[in-house]
mmCIF file of C-alpha atoms in Angstrom:
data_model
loop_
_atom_site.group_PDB
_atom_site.id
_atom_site.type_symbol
_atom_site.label_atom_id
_atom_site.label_comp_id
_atom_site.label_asym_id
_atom_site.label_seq_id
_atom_site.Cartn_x
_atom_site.Cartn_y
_atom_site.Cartn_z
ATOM 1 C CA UNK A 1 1.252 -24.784 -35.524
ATOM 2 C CA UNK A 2 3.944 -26.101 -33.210
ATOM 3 C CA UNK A 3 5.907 -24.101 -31.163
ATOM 4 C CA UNK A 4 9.162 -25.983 -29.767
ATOM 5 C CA UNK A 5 10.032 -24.882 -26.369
ATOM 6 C CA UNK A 6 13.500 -23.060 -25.808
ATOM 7 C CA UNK A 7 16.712 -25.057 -24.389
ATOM 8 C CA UNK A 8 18.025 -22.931 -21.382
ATOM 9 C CA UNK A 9 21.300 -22.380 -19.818
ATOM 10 C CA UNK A 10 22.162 -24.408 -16.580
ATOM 11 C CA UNK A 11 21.308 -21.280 -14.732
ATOM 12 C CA UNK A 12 17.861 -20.989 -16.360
ATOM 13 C CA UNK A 13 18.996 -18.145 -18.219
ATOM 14 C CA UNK A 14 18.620 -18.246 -22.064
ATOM 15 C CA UNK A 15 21.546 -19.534 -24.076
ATOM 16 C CA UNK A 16 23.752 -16.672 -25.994
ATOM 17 C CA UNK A 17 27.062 -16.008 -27.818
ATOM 18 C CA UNK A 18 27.154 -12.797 -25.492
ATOM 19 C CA UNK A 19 26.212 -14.241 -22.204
ATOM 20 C CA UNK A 20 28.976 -16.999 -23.144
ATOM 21 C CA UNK A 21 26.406 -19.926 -21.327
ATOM 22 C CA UNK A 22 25.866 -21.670 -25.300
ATOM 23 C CA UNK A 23 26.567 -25.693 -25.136
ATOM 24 C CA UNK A 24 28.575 -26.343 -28.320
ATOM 25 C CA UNK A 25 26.892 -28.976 -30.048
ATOM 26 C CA UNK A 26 29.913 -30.325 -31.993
ATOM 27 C CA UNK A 27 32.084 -31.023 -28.581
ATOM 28 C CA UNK A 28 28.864 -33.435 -27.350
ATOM 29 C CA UNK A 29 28.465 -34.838 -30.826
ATOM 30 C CA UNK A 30 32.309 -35.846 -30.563
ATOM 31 C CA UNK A 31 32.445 -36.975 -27.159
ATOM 32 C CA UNK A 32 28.797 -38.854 -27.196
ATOM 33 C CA UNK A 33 28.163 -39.504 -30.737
ATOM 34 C CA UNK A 34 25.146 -37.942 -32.661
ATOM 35 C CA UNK A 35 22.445 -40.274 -32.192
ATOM 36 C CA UNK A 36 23.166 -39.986 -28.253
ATOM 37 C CA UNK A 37 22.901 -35.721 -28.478
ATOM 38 C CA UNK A 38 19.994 -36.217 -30.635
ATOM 39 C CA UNK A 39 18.234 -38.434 -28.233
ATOM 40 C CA UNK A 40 18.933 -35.980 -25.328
ATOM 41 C CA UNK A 41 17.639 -33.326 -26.784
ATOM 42 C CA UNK A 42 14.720 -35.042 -27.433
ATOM 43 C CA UNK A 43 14.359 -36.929 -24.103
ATOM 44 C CA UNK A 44 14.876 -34.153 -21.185
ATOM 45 C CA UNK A 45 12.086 -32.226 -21.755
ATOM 46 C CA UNK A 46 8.952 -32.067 -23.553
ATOM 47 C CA UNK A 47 9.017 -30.555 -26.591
ATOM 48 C CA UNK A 48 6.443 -27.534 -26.151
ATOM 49 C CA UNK A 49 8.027 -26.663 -22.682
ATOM 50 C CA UNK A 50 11.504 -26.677 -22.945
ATOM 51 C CA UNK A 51 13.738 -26.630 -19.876
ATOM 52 C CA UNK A 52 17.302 -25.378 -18.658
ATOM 53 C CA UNK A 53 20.444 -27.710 -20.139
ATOM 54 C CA UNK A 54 21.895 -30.150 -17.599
ATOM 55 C CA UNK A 55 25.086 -31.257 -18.109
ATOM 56 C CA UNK A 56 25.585 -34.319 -16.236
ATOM 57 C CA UNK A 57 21.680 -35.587 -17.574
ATOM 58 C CA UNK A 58 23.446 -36.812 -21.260
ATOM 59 C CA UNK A 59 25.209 -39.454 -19.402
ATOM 60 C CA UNK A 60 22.183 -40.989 -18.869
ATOM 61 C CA UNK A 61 21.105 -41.113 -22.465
ATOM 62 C CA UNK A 62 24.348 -42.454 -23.359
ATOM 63 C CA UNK A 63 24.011 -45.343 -20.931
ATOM 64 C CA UNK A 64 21.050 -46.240 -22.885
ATOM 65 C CA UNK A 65 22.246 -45.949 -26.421
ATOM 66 C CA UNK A 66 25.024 -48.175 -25.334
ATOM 67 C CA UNK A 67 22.723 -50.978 -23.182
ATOM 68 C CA UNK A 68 20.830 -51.076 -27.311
ATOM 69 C CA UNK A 69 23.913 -51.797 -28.753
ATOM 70 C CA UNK A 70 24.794 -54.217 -26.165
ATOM 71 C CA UNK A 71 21.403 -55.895 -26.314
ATOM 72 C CA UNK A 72 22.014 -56.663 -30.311
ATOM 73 C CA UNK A 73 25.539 -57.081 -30.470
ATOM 74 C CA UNK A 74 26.240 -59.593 -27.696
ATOM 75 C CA UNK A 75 26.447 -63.009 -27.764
ATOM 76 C CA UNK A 76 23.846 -65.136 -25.694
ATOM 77 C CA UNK A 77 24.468 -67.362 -22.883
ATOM 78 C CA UNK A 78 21.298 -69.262 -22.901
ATOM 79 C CA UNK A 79 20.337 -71.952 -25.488
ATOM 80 C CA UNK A 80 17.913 -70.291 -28.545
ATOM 81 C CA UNK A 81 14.167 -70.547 -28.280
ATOM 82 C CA UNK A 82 14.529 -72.109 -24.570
ATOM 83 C CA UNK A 83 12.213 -69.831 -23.092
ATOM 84 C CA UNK A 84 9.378 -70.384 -21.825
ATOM 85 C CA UNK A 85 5.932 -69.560 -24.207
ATOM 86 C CA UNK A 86 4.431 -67.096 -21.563
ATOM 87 C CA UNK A 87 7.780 -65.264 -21.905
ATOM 88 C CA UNK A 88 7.443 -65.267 -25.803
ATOM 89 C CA UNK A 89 3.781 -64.246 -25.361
ATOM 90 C CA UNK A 90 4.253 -61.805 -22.608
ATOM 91 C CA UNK A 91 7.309 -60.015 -25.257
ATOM 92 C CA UNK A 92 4.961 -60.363 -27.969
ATOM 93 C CA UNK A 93 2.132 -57.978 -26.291
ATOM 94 C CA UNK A 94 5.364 -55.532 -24.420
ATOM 95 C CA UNK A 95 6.293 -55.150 -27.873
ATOM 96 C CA UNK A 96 2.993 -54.196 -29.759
ATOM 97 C CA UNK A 97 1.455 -52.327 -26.590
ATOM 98 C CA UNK A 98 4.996 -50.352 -26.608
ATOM 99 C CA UNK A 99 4.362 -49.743 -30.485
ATOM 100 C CA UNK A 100 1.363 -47.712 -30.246
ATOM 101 C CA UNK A 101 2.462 -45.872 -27.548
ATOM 102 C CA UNK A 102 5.165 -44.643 -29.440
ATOM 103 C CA UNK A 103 3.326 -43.897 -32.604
ATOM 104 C CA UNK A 104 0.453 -42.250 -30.482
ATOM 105 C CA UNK A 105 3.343 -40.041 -28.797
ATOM 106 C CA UNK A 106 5.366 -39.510 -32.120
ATOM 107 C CA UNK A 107 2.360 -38.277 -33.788
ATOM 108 C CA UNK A 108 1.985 -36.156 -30.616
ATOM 109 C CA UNK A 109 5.238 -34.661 -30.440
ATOM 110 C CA UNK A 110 5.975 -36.164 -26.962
ATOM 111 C CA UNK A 111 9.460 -37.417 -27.780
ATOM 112 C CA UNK A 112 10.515 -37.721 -24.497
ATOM 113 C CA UNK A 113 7.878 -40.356 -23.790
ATOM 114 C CA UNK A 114 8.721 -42.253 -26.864
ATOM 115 C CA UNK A 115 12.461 -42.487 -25.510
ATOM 116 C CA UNK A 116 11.048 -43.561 -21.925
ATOM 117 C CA UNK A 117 8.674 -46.101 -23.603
ATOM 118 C CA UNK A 118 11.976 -47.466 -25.759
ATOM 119 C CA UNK A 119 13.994 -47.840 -22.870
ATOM 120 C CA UNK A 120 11.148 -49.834 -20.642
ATOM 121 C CA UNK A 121 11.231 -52.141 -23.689
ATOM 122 C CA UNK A 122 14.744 -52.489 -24.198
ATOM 123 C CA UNK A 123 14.513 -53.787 -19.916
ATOM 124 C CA UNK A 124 11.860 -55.962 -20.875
ATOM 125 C CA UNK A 125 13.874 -57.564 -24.388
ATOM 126 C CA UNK A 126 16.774 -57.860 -21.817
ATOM 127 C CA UNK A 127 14.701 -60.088 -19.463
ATOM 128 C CA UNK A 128 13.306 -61.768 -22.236
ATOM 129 C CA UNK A 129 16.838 -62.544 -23.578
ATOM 130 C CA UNK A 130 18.066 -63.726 -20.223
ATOM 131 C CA UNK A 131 14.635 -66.073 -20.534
ATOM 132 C CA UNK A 132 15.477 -67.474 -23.752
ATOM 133 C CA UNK A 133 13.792 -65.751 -25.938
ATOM 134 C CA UNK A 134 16.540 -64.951 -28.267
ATOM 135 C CA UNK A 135 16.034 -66.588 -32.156
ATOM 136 C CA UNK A 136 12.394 -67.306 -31.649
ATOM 137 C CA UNK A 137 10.018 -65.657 -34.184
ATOM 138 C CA UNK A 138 8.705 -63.369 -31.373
ATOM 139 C CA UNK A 139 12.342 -62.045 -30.213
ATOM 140 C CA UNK A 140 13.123 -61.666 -34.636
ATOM 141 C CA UNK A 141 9.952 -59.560 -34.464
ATOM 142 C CA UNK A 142 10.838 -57.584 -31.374
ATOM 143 C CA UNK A 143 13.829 -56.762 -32.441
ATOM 144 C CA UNK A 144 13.147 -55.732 -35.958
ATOM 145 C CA UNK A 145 10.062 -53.518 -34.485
ATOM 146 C CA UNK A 146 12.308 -51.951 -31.670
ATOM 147 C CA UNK A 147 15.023 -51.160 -34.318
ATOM 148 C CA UNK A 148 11.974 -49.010 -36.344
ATOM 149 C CA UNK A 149 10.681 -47.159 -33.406
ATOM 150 C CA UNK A 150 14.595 -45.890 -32.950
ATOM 151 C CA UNK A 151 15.288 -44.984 -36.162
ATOM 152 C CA UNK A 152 13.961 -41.374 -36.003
ATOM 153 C CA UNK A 153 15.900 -40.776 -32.397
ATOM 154 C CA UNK A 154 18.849 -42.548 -33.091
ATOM 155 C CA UNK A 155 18.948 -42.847 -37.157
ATOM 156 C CA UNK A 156 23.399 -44.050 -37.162
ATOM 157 C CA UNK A 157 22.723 -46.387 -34.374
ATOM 158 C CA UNK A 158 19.345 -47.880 -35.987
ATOM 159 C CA UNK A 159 21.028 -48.694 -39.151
ATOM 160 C CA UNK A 160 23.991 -50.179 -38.334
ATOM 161 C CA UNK A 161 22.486 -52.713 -35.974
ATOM 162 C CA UNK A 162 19.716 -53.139 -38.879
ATOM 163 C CA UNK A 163 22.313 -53.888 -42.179
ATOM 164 C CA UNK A 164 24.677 -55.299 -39.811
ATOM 165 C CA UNK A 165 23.257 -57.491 -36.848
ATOM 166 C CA UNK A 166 19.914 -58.494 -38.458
ATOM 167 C CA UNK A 167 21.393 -58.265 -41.600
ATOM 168 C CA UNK A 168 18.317 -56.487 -43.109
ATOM 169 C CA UNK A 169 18.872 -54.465 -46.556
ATOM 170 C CA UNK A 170 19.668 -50.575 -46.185
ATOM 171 C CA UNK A 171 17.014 -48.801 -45.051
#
């Protein structure tokens, strides 16, 4: 057995219809999207513990969800395959050492690592990218993997970029 720790008020208090200090989900899901309330929820405090609502602390997760889109969606400067094979190598290992991180931590309930492992990788496919990386069999892999560690945070997200960008079958 599980327990899931509780989501406080801003003032530490606990969240009630009567106290009037509940977040409406549906105004967040509007303004941010799903996938980015989802991920919040799941990234600002461990899961057991729980931890008071902050407001302001969503932006963050929305900066993320959009620096993923951007990293699939746009077009590439540099010339494919041009980088370097210690780059390819050194994305390679990121990639698989990131992977059972986040399966360890999944398994553990520790979503809020998983998220903080996704978005060190997402920096490190960005550098990559800006190395060359992009259309070699090691950036097709990363990308593929990264897009199946997201899924169960960001499901919407995860699938567009995978039927769309890598133009991969419905999942």
């Amino acid at each position: 057995l599980r327990n899931q720790g509780m989501v406080l008020a801003e003032d530490n208090t606990k969240m009630s219809k009567s106290r009037g200090n509940v977040i409406a989900p549906d105004v967040l899901v509007n303004k941010y999207g799903a996938d980015t309330v989802r991920a919040y929820l799941m990234f600002f405090a461990r899961w057991q513990q729980g931890a008071p609502w902050d407001s302001n602390g969503i932006e963050g997760t929305a900066r993320w969800i959009r620096r993923v889109w951007t990293l699939f969606t746009d077009p590439v400067s540099s010339s494919p395959t041009s980088a370097s094979d210690e780059t390819k190598k050194n994305l390679r290992r990121r990639v698989h050492q990131t992977l059972r991180k986040v399966t360890h931590d999944f398994e553990n309930f520790e979503f809020n690592t998983v998220i903080s492992s996704l978005m060190e990788l997402m920096n490190e496919m960005y550098k990559a990218r800006e190395a060359g990386a992009v259309g070699s069999p090691e950036w097709n892999e990363a990308q593929e993997i990264y897009l199946k560690m997201l899924a169960p945070v960001a499901p919407h997200i995860s699938e567009e970029l995978w039927t769309n960008y890598l133009g991969k079958p419905y999942s």
